[in-house]
Amino acid sequence: MTLKVRIIPCLDVAGGRVVKGVNFVDLVDAGDPVEAAIAYDAAGADELTFLDITASSEGRDATFDMISRTAERCFMPLTVGGGVRTVADIRKLLLAGADKVSINTTAVNNPDFVAEAADKFGNQCIVVAIDAKQAVSEDGPDRWEIFTHGGRNATGIDAVEFARLVVEKGAGEILLTSMDRDGTKAGYNLPLTRAIADAVSVPVIASGGVGTLDHLVEGVKEGHASAVLAASIFHFGTHTIAEAKSHMLEAGIPVRIKI
Amino acid sequence: MKVAIIDYGSGNLRSAQKAFERAAREAGIDAVCDVTDKPEQVLAADRIVLPGVGAYADCRAGLDGVPGMVGALQEAVVEKARPFLGICVGMQLMAGRGLEKQVTDGLGWVPGDVVEMTPDNEDLKIPQIGWNTLDIRKPHPLLDGIETGPEGLHAYFVHSYHLRCEDEAQCIATTDYGGPVTAMVGRDNLVGTQFHPEKSQRLGLALITNFLRWNA
């Protein structure tokens, strides 16, 4: 058999608590992160992603504590992102128990930071999170633009070109979020996902917009993603990980059933 | 039992330590699992674990940067034949050479080069990140009681390079990623896994338990 497509629940956390934004605004408390992680571990999630949207340093300390408590209880891969600016930040996250670190704004401001981080910790450890939004164009081909700071700041940078650049610098994986779709339950932005997945040699995780199990299937089959990330459909109990996996298996996608 | 998990500035040491502690606890094995950069603690240990996350040359430099550590490893593992487990880059360091970015000498315990993976299907992404099954080439005590093969349990991989053994008898298991990729190597009291047992849930905890019980 071969490598399985991963299903990744994503926990947005602030100050050590899970929250979930709709279009990155209007946060709703979705519970304690360590308890959520333990439940996802038992349910057969293939990885967990924590996105730390904390602004303060006190909140950041609560996040480190949350990661180390999770790593003590869950023997599955953890990716942590949010506020990563320096090599020291990455080391601290890895020592707390993260396996991969996701870099967003800092990679946009300084793509060479990706190279520095990959040289230090290995490409496999460095995920670049790309938040992209459809660019308004009259009748030209589809184009997507990079946003930073949790989707607030437009950069004018082309998402596909940027993805190629960071992979060249050493990113081992791309976490691709469609800003237009995030929180809408309308499905992944498939043309965007496919454009990036086909442009780079590393795995792409599709993110933003999952509302149904068919959306997960589309992300892989039409978006060419290597892994699918979702938040609210899992957090609020709409679907279980097992339901998602059997749905994907029925659609002919290899998934890890025996956990 | 004393387990030494070597700290040389690389790797998810906390995860490894917690996984060993949990495996020991659940199996009723009285084990103290310490993360250490002290050569004397490695020499005094009953089991030695070399984790590793990162670039090959960087990891080798990190290991050399701990005074006396390579010598202590040679003595404990090669001369005193203490059970040894290398994980990911820790496994790759058992090789003769690593060819990632530059040529770097390994510890030379399992002859062969650590080479870039070249899947025969160009749609396959590098690194291989995720869960894959194991195909056994040679039975090994660390795999006792673990379901392997296409219908078996999964192991978690994150890597772009793998160890190509000169002596095929030292390749214990492979995984399929556009062709066979080395997943586990070993000889005598030495064993190494390309995958991360400390992140591989049921398969991983079972393998770690087997390692703690292994009388190599």
Coordinates of C-alpha atoms in Angstrom, one line a residue:
Chain A
M1 CA 0.0 0.0 0.0
T2 CA 1.0 3.6 0.0
L3 CA 1.0 6.8 1.9
K4 CA -2.4 7.6 3.3
V5 CA -4.2 11.0 2.8
R6 CA -4.2 12.8 6.2
I7 CA -7.2 14.3 7.9
I8 CA -6.1 17.1 10.2
P9 CA -8.4 18.8 12.7
C10 CA -7.2 22.4 13.3
L11 CA -7.5 24.0 16.6
D12 CA -7.3 27.8 16.6
V13 CA -6.1 28.7 20.1
A14 CA -5.8 31.9 22.0
G15 CA -4.4 32.1 25.5
G16 CA -4.5 28.4 25.8
R17 CA -8.1 28.0 24.8
V18 CA -9.6 26.7 21.5
V19 CA -11.5 29.3 19.5
K20 CA -12.8 29.2 16.0
G21 CA -13.2 32.2 13.8
V22 CA -15.6 32.6 10.9
N23 CA -13.5 34.4 8.3
F24 CA -11.0 35.0 11.1
V25 CA -13.4 37.2 13.0
D26 CA -16.2 36.4 15.5
L27 CA -14.5 33.9 17.8
V28 CA -16.5 31.2 19.5
D29 CA -15.0 29.2 22.4
A30 CA -14.8 25.6 21.3
G31 CA -13.3 24.2 24.5
D32 CA -10.1 23.1 26.1
P33 CA -7.3 22.3 23.7
V34 CA -5.7 19.4 25.5
E35 CA -9.0 17.6 26.0
A36 CA -9.8 18.2 22.3
A37 CA -6.4 16.9 21.3
I38 CA -6.9 13.7 23.4
A39 CA -10.3 13.2 21.9
Y40 CA -8.9 13.6 18.3
D41 CA -6.0 11.3 19.1
A42 CA -8.4 8.6 20.2
A43 CA -10.7 9.2 17.2
G44 CA -7.9 8.5 14.8
A45 CA -7.0 12.0 13.5
D46 CA -3.8 11.8 11.5
E47 CA -2.2 15.0 12.8
L48 CA -3.3 18.0 14.8
T49 CA -2.6 21.6 14.0
F50 CA -2.7 24.3 16.6
L51 CA -2.8 27.9 15.2
D52 CA -2.0 30.3 18.0
I53 CA -3.8 33.5 17.4
T54 CA -2.8 35.0 20.7
A55 CA -1.5 38.6 20.6
S56 CA 0.0 39.0 24.1
S57 CA 3.2 37.4 25.6
E58 CA 1.1 36.0 28.5
G59 CA -1.1 34.3 26.1
R60 CA 2.0 32.9 24.3
D61 CA 3.2 31.3 27.6
A62 CA -0.2 29.7 28.0
T63 CA 0.2 28.3 24.5
F64 CA 3.6 26.7 25.3
D65 CA 2.1 25.1 28.4
M66 CA -0.8 23.8 26.3
I67 CA 1.6 22.3 23.8
S68 CA 3.6 20.5 26.4
R69 CA 0.5 19.2 28.1
T70 CA -0.8 17.9 24.8
A71 CA 2.6 16.3 23.9
E72 CA 2.5 14.4 27.2
R73 CA -0.8 12.8 26.4
C74 CA -1.0 12.5 22.6
F75 CA 1.5 10.4 20.6
M76 CA 0.6 11.8 17.2
P77 CA 2.2 14.6 15.1
L78 CA 1.5 18.2 16.2
T79 CA 2.0 21.3 14.0
V80 CA 2.0 24.6 15.7
G81 CA 1.8 28.0 14.1
G82 CA 1.1 31.6 14.9
G83 CA 3.5 34.3 15.9
V84 CA 6.7 32.5 14.8
R85 CA 9.3 35.1 14.1
T86 CA 12.7 33.7 15.1
V87 CA 14.8 30.5 15.2
A88 CA 14.5 30.7 19.0
D89 CA 10.7 30.7 18.6
I90 CA 10.9 27.5 16.6
R91 CA 13.2 25.8 19.0
K92 CA 11.0 26.7 21.9
L93 CA 7.9 25.2 20.2
L94 CA 9.8 22.0 19.3
L95 CA 11.1 21.6 22.8
A96 CA 7.5 22.1 24.1
G97 CA 6.5 19.1 21.9
A98 CA 5.6 20.4 18.5
D99 CA 6.8 18.3 15.6
K100 CA 6.4 20.9 12.8
V101 CA 6.2 24.6 13.0
S102 CA 4.1 26.7 10.7
I103 CA 5.3 30.1 9.6
N104 CA 3.1 32.7 8.0
T105 CA 3.7 36.5 8.2
T106 CA 7.5 36.2 8.8
A107 CA 7.9 34.1 5.6
V108 CA 6.1 36.8 3.6
N109 CA 8.2 39.6 5.1
N110 CA 11.4 37.7 4.8
P111 CA 11.4 34.5 2.7
D112 CA 15.1 33.9 3.7
F113 CA 13.8 33.1 7.2
V114 CA 12.4 30.0 5.7
A115 CA 15.8 29.0 4.5
E116 CA 17.4 29.8 7.8
A117 CA 14.8 27.7 9.6
A118 CA 15.0 24.8 7.2
D119 CA 18.8 24.7 7.4
K120 CA 18.5 24.6 11.2
F121 CA 15.6 22.2 11.7
G122 CA 15.3 20.4 8.4
N123 CA 12.8 21.0 5.6
Q124 CA 10.4 18.4 7.0
C125 CA 9.9 20.6 10.1
I126 CA 9.0 23.8 8.3
V127 CA 5.5 24.4 7.1
V128 CA 4.7 27.7 5.4
A129 CA 1.1 28.8 5.9
I130 CA -0.3 30.7 3.0
D131 CA -3.5 32.7 3.4
A132 CA -4.7 33.6 -0.1
K133 CA -7.7 35.5 -1.5
Q134 CA -9.0 35.7 -5.1
A135 CA -7.6 38.8 -6.8
V136 CA -10.1 40.9 -8.6
S137 CA -9.3 40.7 -12.3
E138 CA -11.6 41.6 -15.2
D139 CA -11.1 38.8 -17.6
G140 CA -7.6 37.4 -17.1
P141 CA -6.8 34.0 -15.7
D142 CA -7.5 33.2 -12.0
R143 CA -5.1 34.9 -9.6
W144 CA -4.7 34.7 -5.9
E145 CA -3.1 37.2 -3.5
I146 CA -1.3 36.6 -0.2
F147 CA -2.7 38.0 3.0
T148 CA -0.9 38.3 6.3
H149 CA -1.7 39.1 10.0
G150 CA -4.5 36.6 10.2
G151 CA -5.9 37.7 6.8
R152 CA -6.0 41.5 7.5
N153 CA -3.2 42.7 5.4
A154 CA -3.1 42.4 1.6
T155 CA 0.5 42.1 0.2
G156 CA 0.0 42.1 -3.6
I157 CA 2.1 39.0 -3.8
D158 CA 1.0 36.2 -6.1
A159 CA 0.2 33.1 -4.1
V160 CA 1.5 30.6 -6.7
E161 CA 4.7 32.4 -7.2
F162 CA 5.1 32.7 -3.4
A163 CA 4.5 29.0 -2.9
R164 CA 7.2 28.2 -5.4
L165 CA 9.6 30.6 -3.7
V166 CA 9.2 29.3 -0.2
V167 CA 9.6 25.7 -1.4
E168 CA 12.8 26.7 -3.1
K169 CA 13.9 28.2 0.2
G170 CA 13.2 24.9 2.0
A171 CA 9.6 24.7 3.1
G172 CA 8.7 21.1 3.6
E173 CA 4.9 21.5 3.3
I174 CA 2.4 24.2 2.5
L175 CA -0.7 24.9 4.6
L176 CA -3.0 26.7 2.2
T177 CA -6.0 28.6 3.4
S178 CA -8.5 30.2 1.2
M179 CA -9.5 33.4 2.9
D180 CA -12.6 33.7 0.8
R181 CA -13.8 30.3 2.0
D182 CA -12.6 30.1 5.6
G183 CA -15.6 29.6 7.9
T184 CA -18.2 29.6 5.0
K185 CA -18.8 25.8 4.8
A186 CA -18.9 26.3 1.0
G187 CA -15.9 23.9 0.3
Y188 CA -12.2 24.5 -0.4
N189 CA -11.2 26.9 -3.1
L190 CA -10.4 24.1 -5.5
P191 CA -8.8 26.1 -8.4
L192 CA -6.5 27.8 -5.9
T193 CA -5.6 24.5 -4.2
R194 CA -4.9 22.7 -7.4
A195 CA -2.8 25.7 -8.8
I196 CA -0.5 25.5 -5.7
A197 CA -0.4 21.7 -5.3
D198 CA 0.6 21.3 -9.0
A199 CA 3.1 24.1 -8.8
V200 CA 5.2 22.7 -5.9
S201 CA 7.0 19.4 -5.2
V202 CA 6.1 19.3 -1.5
P203 CA 2.7 18.2 0.1
V204 CA -0.1 20.8 0.3
I205 CA -2.6 20.8 3.1
A206 CA -6.0 22.2 1.9
S207 CA -7.7 24.5 4.4
G208 CA -10.7 26.8 4.6
G209 CA -14.3 26.2 3.9
V210 CA -15.1 22.6 4.7
G211 CA -18.8 22.1 5.4
T212 CA -19.4 18.6 4.2
L213 CA -17.5 15.3 3.8
D214 CA -17.7 15.7 0.0
H215 CA -15.6 18.8 0.4
L216 CA -12.7 16.7 1.9
V217 CA -12.9 14.3 -1.1
E218 CA -12.9 17.2 -3.6
G219 CA -9.8 18.7 -1.9
V220 CA -7.9 15.6 -2.7
K221 CA -9.4 14.6 -6.1
E222 CA -9.9 18.0 -7.6
G223 CA -7.6 20.2 -5.5
H224 CA -4.7 17.6 -5.5
A225 CA -4.1 18.2 -1.8
S226 CA -2.0 15.6 0.1
A227 CA -3.9 16.3 3.3
V228 CA -7.2 18.0 4.3
L229 CA -7.7 20.3 7.2
A230 CA -11.0 21.2 8.8
A231 CA -12.1 22.7 12.1
S232 CA -15.8 23.4 12.8
I233 CA -17.3 20.3 11.2
F234 CA -15.2 18.3 13.7
H235 CA -15.2 20.6 16.7
F236 CA -19.0 21.0 16.8
G237 CA -19.7 17.3 16.2
T238 CA -21.2 17.6 12.7
H239 CA -19.0 14.7 11.7
T240 CA -16.5 12.4 13.3
I241 CA -13.0 11.6 12.0
A242 CA -14.2 8.0 11.4
E243 CA -17.1 9.2 9.2
A244 CA -14.7 11.4 7.3
K245 CA -12.4 8.5 6.7
S246 CA -15.0 6.0 5.6
H247 CA -16.4 8.6 3.2
M248 CA -13.0 9.2 1.7
L249 CA -12.4 5.5 1.4
E250 CA -15.7 5.0 -0.4
A251 CA -14.5 7.7 -2.8
G252 CA -11.4 5.7 -3.5
I253 CA -8.9 7.8 -1.4
P254 CA -6.4 5.8 0.7
V255 CA -6.8 6.7 4.3
R256 CA -5.6 5.2 7.6
I257 CA -8.5 3.1 9.0
K258 CA -6.6 1.0 11.4
I259 CA -5.2 3.4 14.0
Chain B
M1 CA 16.1 0.0 34.0
K2 CA 17.8 3.2 32.8
V3 CA 17.0 4.6 29.4
A4 CA 19.2 7.4 28.1
I5 CA 17.6 9.6 25.4
I6 CA 20.5 11.6 23.9
D7 CA 20.1 15.4 23.8
Y8 CA 22.4 16.9 21.1
G9 CA 20.3 19.9 20.3
S10 CA 18.1 18.0 17.8
G11 CA 14.8 16.4 18.0
N12 CA 11.5 16.3 19.7
L13 CA 13.0 15.1 22.9
R14 CA 10.0 15.7 25.1
S15 CA 7.7 13.7 22.9
A16 CA 10.2 10.8 22.8
Q17 CA 10.7 10.9 26.6
K18 CA 6.9 10.9 27.2
A19 CA 6.3 8.0 24.8
F20 CA 9.0 5.9 26.5
E21 CA 7.6 6.7 29.9
R22 CA 4.1 5.8 28.8
A23 CA 5.2 2.5 27.1
A24 CA 7.1 1.5 30.2
R25 CA 4.2 2.4 32.6
E26 CA 1.6 0.5 30.5
A27 CA 3.9 -2.6 30.2
G28 CA 4.7 -2.5 33.9
I29 CA 8.4 -2.0 33.2
D30 CA 10.3 -0.1 35.9
A31 CA 12.2 2.3 33.7
V32 CA 13.7 5.7 34.3
C33 CA 13.8 7.6 30.9
D34 CA 16.2 10.5 31.0
V35 CA 17.0 13.1 28.3
T36 CA 20.7 13.6 28.7
D37 CA 23.8 15.2 27.2
K38 CA 26.1 13.5 29.7
P39 CA 28.4 10.8 28.2
E40 CA 28.7 9.1 31.6
Q41 CA 24.9 8.7 31.8
V42 CA 24.9 7.1 28.3
L43 CA 27.7 4.7 29.5
A44 CA 25.6 3.8 32.6
A45 CA 22.3 3.3 30.7
D46 CA 20.7 -0.1 29.9
R47 CA 19.0 1.2 26.7
I48 CA 20.1 4.1 24.5
V49 CA 18.0 6.1 22.2
L50 CA 19.2 8.6 19.6
P51 CA 16.4 10.7 18.3
G52 CA 16.8 13.3 15.5
V53 CA 15.0 15.9 13.6
G54 CA 16.8 18.1 11.2
A55 CA 19.3 18.2 8.4
Y56 CA 22.0 15.4 8.4
A57 CA 25.1 17.6 8.6
D58 CA 23.5 19.8 11.3
C59 CA 22.6 16.7 13.4
R60 CA 26.1 15.2 13.0
A61 CA 27.7 18.5 14.0
G62 CA 25.3 18.7 17.0
L63 CA 26.3 15.2 18.1
D64 CA 30.1 16.0 17.7
G65 CA 29.4 19.2 19.6
V66 CA 28.6 17.3 22.8
P67 CA 32.0 16.6 24.4
G68 CA 32.7 12.9 24.7
M69 CA 29.3 11.8 23.3
V70 CA 30.4 10.0 20.2
G71 CA 33.1 8.1 22.1
A72 CA 30.5 7.1 24.8
L73 CA 28.2 5.9 22.1
Q74 CA 30.9 3.8 20.5
E75 CA 31.8 2.3 23.8
A76 CA 28.2 1.6 25.1
V77 CA 26.7 0.5 21.8
V78 CA 29.6 -1.2 19.9
E79 CA 31.8 -2.5 22.7
K80 CA 29.3 -3.1 25.5
A81 CA 26.5 -4.1 23.1
R82 CA 23.7 -2.2 24.9
P83 CA 20.4 -2.1 23.0
F84 CA 20.3 1.0 20.8
L85 CA 17.4 2.6 18.9
G86 CA 18.0 5.4 16.4
I87 CA 14.9 7.4 15.3
C88 CA 14.6 9.2 12.0
V89 CA 17.9 11.2 11.5
G90 CA 19.1 9.3 14.6
M91 CA 18.7 6.2 12.5
Q92 CA 20.3 7.8 9.5
L93 CA 23.3 8.7 11.6
M94 CA 23.9 4.9 12.0
A95 CA 24.9 4.8 8.3
G96 CA 28.3 5.2 6.7
R97 CA 27.6 8.5 5.1
G98 CA 24.8 11.0 4.6
L99 CA 24.4 12.7 1.2
E100 CA 21.9 15.4 2.2
K101 CA 23.1 18.8 0.9
Q102 CA 26.8 17.6 1.4
V103 CA 28.7 14.5 2.2
T104 CA 28.8 13.9 5.9
D105 CA 30.2 10.9 7.7
G106 CA 27.8 8.9 9.9
L107 CA 28.7 6.6 12.8
G108 CA 29.4 3.8 10.3
W109 CA 27.4 1.1 12.2
V110 CA 25.2 0.1 9.3
P111 CA 27.2 0.4 6.1
G112 CA 25.4 2.4 3.4
D113 CA 24.5 5.9 2.2
V114 CA 21.6 8.0 3.2
V115 CA 20.3 9.1 -0.2
E116 CA 17.4 11.2 -1.5
M117 CA 14.2 9.3 -2.2
T118 CA 13.4 8.9 -5.9
P119 CA 9.9 7.7 -6.2
D120 CA 9.0 6.1 -9.5
N121 CA 5.8 8.2 -9.6
E122 CA 6.4 11.9 -10.2
D123 CA 3.1 12.8 -8.6
L124 CA 4.5 11.7 -5.2
K125 CA 5.6 14.6 -3.1
I126 CA 8.9 14.9 -1.3
P127 CA 9.1 14.9 1.8
Q128 CA 7.0 11.8 2.4
I129 CA 4.8 13.1 5.2
G130 CA 2.2 10.9 6.9
W131 CA 1.1 7.4 7.7
N132 CA 2.3 4.3 5.8
T133 CA 2.4 0.6 6.5
L134 CA 5.5 -1.6 6.9
D135 CA 6.6 -4.5 4.8
I136 CA 8.8 -6.9 6.7
R137 CA 12.1 -8.1 5.1
K138 CA 13.4 -9.9 8.1
P139 CA 11.6 -10.7 11.3
H140 CA 12.8 -8.7 14.3
P141 CA 12.0 -8.8 18.0
L142 CA 11.0 -5.1 17.9
L143 CA 8.1 -6.0 15.6
D144 CA 6.8 -8.9 17.6
G145 CA 3.1 -8.8 18.0
I146 CA 2.7 -5.8 15.6
E147 CA 0.4 -6.2 12.6
T148 CA 2.5 -5.3 9.5
G149 CA 1.9 -5.6 5.8
P150 CA -0.7 -3.6 3.7
E151 CA -3.5 -4.4 6.1
G152 CA -1.4 -3.7 9.2
L153 CA -0.9 -0.8 11.5
H154 CA 0.5 2.5 10.3
A155 CA 3.8 4.3 11.1
Y156 CA 4.3 8.0 10.9
F157 CA 7.0 9.2 8.4
V158 CA 8.5 12.6 7.8
H159 CA 11.5 12.5 5.6
S160 CA 13.1 13.2 2.2
Y161 CA 16.1 10.8 2.5
H162 CA 16.5 7.2 3.4
L163 CA 19.3 4.7 4.2
R164 CA 20.2 2.4 1.4
C165 CA 21.9 -0.6 3.2
E166 CA 24.9 -2.1 1.6
D167 CA 24.0 -5.4 3.2
E168 CA 20.4 -6.1 2.4
A169 CA 20.2 -8.4 5.4
Q170 CA 20.4 -5.3 7.6
C171 CA 17.2 -3.9 6.1
I172 CA 14.5 -5.1 8.4
A173 CA 11.4 -3.4 6.9
T174 CA 10.5 -1.2 4.0
T175 CA 7.6 1.0 3.2
D176 CA 6.2 1.7 -0.2
Y177 CA 6.6 5.2 -1.6
G178 CA 6.9 4.9 -5.4
G179 CA 9.1 1.8 -4.7
P180 CA 10.5 0.4 -1.5
V181 CA 11.9 2.9 1.0
T182 CA 14.0 1.8 4.0
A183 CA 11.8 2.0 7.1
M184 CA 13.8 0.0 9.6
V185 CA 17.4 -1.3 9.8
G186 CA 19.3 -3.3 12.3
R187 CA 22.0 -5.7 13.3
D188 CA 23.0 -7.3 16.6
N189 CA 22.0 -4.9 19.4
L190 CA 21.4 -2.0 17.0
V191 CA 18.1 -1.0 15.4
G192 CA 16.9 2.2 13.7
T193 CA 13.5 3.4 12.4
Q194 CA 13.0 6.0 9.7
F195 CA 9.5 6.5 11.1
H196 CA 8.7 8.1 14.4
P197 CA 7.6 5.4 16.9
E198 CA 7.0 8.2 19.5
K199 CA 4.4 9.7 17.1
S200 CA 3.0 6.4 15.7
Q201 CA 0.3 5.8 18.3
R202 CA -0.4 2.1 18.8
L203 CA 2.3 0.7 16.5
G204 CA 4.8 3.1 18.1
L205 CA 4.0 2.3 21.7
A206 CA 4.2 -1.4 20.9
L207 CA 7.6 -1.1 19.2
I208 CA 8.9 1.0 22.1
T209 CA 7.7 -1.6 24.6
N210 CA 9.4 -4.3 22.6
F211 CA 12.6 -2.3 22.7
L212 CA 12.4 -2.0 26.5
R213 CA 12.0 -5.7 26.7
W214 CA 14.6 -6.6 24.1
N215 CA 17.5 -8.7 25.3
A216 CA 19.8 -8.1 22.3

